[in-house]
Coordinates of N, CA and C in Angstrom, one line a residue:
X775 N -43.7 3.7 -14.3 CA -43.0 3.7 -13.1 C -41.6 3.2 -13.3
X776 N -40.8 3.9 -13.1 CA -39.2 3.3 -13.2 C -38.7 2.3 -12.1
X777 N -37.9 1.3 -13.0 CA -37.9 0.0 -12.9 C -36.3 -0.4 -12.6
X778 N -35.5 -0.6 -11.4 CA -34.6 -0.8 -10.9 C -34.1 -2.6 -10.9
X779 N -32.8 -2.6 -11.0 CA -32.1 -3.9 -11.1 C -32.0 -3.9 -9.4
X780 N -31.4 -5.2 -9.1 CA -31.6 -5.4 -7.4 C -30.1 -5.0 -7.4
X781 N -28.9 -5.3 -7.9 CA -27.9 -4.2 -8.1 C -27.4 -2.9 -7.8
X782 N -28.9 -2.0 -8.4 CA -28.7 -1.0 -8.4 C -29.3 -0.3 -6.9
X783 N -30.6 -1.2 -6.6 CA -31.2 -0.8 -5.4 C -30.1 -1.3 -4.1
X784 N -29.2 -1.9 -4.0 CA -27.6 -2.2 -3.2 C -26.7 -1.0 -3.2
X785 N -27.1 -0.4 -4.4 CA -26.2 0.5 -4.6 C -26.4 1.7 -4.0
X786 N -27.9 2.1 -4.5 CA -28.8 3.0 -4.1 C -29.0 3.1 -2.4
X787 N -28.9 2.3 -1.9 CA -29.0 2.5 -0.3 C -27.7 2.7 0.5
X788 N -26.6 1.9 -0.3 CA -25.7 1.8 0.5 C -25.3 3.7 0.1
X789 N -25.3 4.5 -0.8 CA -25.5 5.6 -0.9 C -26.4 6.6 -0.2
X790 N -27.2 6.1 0.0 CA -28.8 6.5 0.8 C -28.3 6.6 2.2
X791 N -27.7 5.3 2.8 CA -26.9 5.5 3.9 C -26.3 6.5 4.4
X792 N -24.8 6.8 3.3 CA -24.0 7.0 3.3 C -24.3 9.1 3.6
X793 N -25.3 9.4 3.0 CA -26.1 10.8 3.2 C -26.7 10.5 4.3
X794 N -27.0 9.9 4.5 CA -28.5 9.6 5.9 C -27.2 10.1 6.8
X795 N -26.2 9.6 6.8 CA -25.2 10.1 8.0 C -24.5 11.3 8.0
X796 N -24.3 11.7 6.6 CA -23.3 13.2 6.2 C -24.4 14.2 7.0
X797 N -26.2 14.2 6.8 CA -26.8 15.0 6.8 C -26.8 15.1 8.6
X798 N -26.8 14.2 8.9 CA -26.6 14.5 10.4 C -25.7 14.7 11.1
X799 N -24.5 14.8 10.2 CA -22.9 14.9 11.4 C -22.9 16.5 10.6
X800 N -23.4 17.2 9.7 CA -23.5 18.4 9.1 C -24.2 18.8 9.2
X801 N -25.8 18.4 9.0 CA -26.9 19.2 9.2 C -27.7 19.9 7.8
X802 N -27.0 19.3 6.6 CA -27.4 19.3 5.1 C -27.3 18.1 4.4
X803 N -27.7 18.3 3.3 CA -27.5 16.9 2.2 C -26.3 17.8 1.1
X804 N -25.9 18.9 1.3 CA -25.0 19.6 0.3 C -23.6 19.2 0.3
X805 N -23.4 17.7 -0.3 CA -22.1 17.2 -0.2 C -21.3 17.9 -1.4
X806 N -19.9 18.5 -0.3 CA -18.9 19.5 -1.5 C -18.1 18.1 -1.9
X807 N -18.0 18.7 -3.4 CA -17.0 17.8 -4.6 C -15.8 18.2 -4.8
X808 N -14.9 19.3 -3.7 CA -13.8 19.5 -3.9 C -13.1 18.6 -4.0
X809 N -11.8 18.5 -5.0 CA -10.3 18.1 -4.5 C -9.6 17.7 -3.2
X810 N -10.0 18.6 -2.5 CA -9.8 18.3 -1.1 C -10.3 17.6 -0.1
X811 N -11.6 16.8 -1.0 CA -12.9 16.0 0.0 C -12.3 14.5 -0.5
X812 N -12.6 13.5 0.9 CA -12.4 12.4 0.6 C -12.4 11.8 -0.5
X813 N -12.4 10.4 -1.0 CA -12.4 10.1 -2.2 C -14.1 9.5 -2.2
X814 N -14.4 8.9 -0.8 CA -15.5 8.3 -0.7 C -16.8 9.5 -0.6
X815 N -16.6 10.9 -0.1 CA -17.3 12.3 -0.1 C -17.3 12.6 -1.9
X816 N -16.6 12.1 -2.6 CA -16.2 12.6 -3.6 C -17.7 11.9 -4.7
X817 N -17.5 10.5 -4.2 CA -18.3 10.1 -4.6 C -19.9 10.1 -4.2
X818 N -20.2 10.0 -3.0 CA -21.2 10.4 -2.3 C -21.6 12.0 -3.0
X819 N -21.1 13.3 -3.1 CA -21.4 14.0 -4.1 C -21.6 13.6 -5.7
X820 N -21.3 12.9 -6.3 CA -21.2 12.8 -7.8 C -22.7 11.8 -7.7
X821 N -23.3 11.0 -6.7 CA -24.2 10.1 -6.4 C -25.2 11.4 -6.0
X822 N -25.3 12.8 -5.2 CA -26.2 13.3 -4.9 C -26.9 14.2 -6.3
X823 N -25.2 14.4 -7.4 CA -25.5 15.3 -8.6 C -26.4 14.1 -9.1
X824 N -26.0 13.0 -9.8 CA -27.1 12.2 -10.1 C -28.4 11.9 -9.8
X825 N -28.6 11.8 -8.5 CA -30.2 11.9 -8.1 C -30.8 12.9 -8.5
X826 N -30.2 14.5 -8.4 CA -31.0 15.2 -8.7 C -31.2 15.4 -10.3
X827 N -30.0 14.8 -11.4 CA -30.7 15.2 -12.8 C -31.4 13.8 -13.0
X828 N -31.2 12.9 -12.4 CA -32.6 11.5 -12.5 C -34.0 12.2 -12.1
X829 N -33.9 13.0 -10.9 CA -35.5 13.6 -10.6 C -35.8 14.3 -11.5
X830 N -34.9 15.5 -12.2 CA -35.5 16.2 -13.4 C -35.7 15.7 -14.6
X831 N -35.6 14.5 -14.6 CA -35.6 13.9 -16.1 C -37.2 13.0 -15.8
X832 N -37.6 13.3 -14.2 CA -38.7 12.6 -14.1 C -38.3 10.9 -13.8
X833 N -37.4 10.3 -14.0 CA -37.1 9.0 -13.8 C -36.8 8.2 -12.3
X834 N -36.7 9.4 -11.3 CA -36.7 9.0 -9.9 C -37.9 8.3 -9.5
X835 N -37.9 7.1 -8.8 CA -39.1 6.8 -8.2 C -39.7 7.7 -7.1
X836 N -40.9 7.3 -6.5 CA -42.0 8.4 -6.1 C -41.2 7.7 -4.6
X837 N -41.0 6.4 -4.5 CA -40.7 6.5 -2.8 C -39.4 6.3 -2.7
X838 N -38.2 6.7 -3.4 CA -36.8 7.3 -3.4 C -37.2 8.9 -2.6
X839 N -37.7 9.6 -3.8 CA -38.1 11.0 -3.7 C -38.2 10.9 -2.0
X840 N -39.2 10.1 -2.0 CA -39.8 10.3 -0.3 C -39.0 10.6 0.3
X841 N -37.8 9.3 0.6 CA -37.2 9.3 1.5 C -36.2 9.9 1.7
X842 N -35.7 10.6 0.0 CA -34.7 11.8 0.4 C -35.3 13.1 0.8
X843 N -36.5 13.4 0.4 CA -37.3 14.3 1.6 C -37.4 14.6 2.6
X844 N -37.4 13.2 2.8 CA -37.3 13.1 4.4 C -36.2 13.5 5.3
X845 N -34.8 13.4 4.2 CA -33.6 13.3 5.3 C -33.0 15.2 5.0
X846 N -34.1 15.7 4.4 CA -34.1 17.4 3.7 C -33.0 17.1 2.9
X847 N -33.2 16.7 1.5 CA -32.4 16.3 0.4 C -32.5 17.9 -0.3
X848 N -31.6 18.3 -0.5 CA -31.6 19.8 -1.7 C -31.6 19.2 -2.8
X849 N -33.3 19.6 -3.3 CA -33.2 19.3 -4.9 C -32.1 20.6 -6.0
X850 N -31.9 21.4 -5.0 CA -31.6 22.5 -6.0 C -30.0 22.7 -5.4
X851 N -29.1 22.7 -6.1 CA -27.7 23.3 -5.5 C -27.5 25.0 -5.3
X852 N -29.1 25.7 -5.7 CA -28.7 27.4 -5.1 C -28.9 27.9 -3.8
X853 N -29.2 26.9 -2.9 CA -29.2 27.5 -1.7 C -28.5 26.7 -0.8
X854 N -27.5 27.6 -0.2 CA -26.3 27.3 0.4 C -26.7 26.4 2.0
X855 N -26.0 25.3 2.4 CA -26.3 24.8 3.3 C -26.9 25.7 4.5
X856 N -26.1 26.7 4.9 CA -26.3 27.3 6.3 C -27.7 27.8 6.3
X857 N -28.6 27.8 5.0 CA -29.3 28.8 5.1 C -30.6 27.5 4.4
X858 N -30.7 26.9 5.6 CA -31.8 25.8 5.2 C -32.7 26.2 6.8
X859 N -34.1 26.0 5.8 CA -35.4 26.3 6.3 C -35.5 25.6 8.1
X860 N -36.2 26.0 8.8 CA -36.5 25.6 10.1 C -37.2 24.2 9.6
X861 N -38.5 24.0 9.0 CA -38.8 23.0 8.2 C -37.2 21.9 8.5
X862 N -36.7 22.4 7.3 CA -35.9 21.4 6.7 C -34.3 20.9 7.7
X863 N -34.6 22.2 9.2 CA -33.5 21.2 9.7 C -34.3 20.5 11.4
X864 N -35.6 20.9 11.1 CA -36.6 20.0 11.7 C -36.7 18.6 11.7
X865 N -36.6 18.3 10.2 CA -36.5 17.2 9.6 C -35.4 16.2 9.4
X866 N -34.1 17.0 9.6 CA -33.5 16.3 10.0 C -32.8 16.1 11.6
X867 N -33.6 16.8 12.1 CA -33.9 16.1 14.0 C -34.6 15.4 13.7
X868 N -36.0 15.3 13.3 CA -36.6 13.9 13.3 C -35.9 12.3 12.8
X869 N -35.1 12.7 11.8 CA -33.9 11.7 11.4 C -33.3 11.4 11.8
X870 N -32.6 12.2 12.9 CA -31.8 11.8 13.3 C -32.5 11.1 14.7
X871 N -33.6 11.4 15.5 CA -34.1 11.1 16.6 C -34.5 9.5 16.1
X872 N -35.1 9.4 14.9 CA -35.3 7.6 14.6 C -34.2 7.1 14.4
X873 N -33.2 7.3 14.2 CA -32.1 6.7 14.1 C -31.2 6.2 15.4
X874 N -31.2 7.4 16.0 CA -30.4 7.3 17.5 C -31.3 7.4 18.9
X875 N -33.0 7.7 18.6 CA -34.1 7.3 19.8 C -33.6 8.5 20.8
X876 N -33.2 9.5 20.3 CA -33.2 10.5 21.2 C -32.7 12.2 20.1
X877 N -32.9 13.0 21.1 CA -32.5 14.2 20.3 C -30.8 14.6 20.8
X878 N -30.2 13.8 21.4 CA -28.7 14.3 21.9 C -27.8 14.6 21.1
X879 N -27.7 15.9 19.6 CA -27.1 15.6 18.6 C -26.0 16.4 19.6
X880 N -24.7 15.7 19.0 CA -23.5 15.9 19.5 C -23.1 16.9 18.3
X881 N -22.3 18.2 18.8 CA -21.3 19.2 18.1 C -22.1 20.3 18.1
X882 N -21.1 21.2 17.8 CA -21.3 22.5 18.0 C -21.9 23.3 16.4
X883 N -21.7 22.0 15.5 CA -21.7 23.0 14.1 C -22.8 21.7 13.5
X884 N -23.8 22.7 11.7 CA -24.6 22.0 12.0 C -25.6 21.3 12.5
X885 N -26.5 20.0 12.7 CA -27.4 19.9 13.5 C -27.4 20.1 14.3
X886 N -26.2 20.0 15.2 CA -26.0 20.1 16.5 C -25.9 21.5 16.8
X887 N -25.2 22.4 15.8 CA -25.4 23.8 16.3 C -26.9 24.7 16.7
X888 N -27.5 23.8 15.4 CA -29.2 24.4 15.7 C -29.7 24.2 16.4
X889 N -29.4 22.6 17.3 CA -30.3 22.7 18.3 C -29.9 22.8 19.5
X890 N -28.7 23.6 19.6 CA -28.3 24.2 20.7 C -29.2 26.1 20.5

């Protein structure tokens, strides 16, 4: 079982966060690494390319995995945000409804587009 510093698990959440919120004001976990994205989005991408080659290397833990499942984490960068499963932006209503105790997502694009 892989074995984390308390450091790293500070780190790991305040990142965990930091998606927990992109996926709901968007409606994906597919944070772009352009030039043109913040410096803090920049990072937040460079932290989602990491998770995913930690999971292929097998070294993710089993209840990380979970809970970026939960928030419809794309293990795979070939399918383009807009074109995520009913499943997977179900699941992020449910995220978003434990978070904020209701379904009122605000905006037109993203979560909020779908569930209008």
């Amino acid at each position: 079982k892989p074995r984390s510093r308390p450091q790293e698990n500070v780190g790991w959440e305040h990142r965990f966060s930091q998606l927990q919120t992109f996926a709901q004001n968007h409606g994906h976990c597919q944070v772009p690494k352009g030039k043109n994205e913040t410096c803090d989005v920049r990072k937040l991408a460079t932290w989602v390319h990491d998770q995913r080659n930690i999971w292929k290397r097998g070294k993710l833990s089993e209840e990380r995995i979970r809970r970026l499942d939960e928030i419809g984490f794309s293990w795979s960068t070939r399918q383009p945000p807009n074109q995520l499963s009913w499943e997977e932006r179900f699941a992020h209503l449910e995220a978003y409804r434990q978070e904020h105790g209701d379904f009122n997502v605000k905006g037109g694009t993203g979560l909020g587009g779908w569930v209008q």
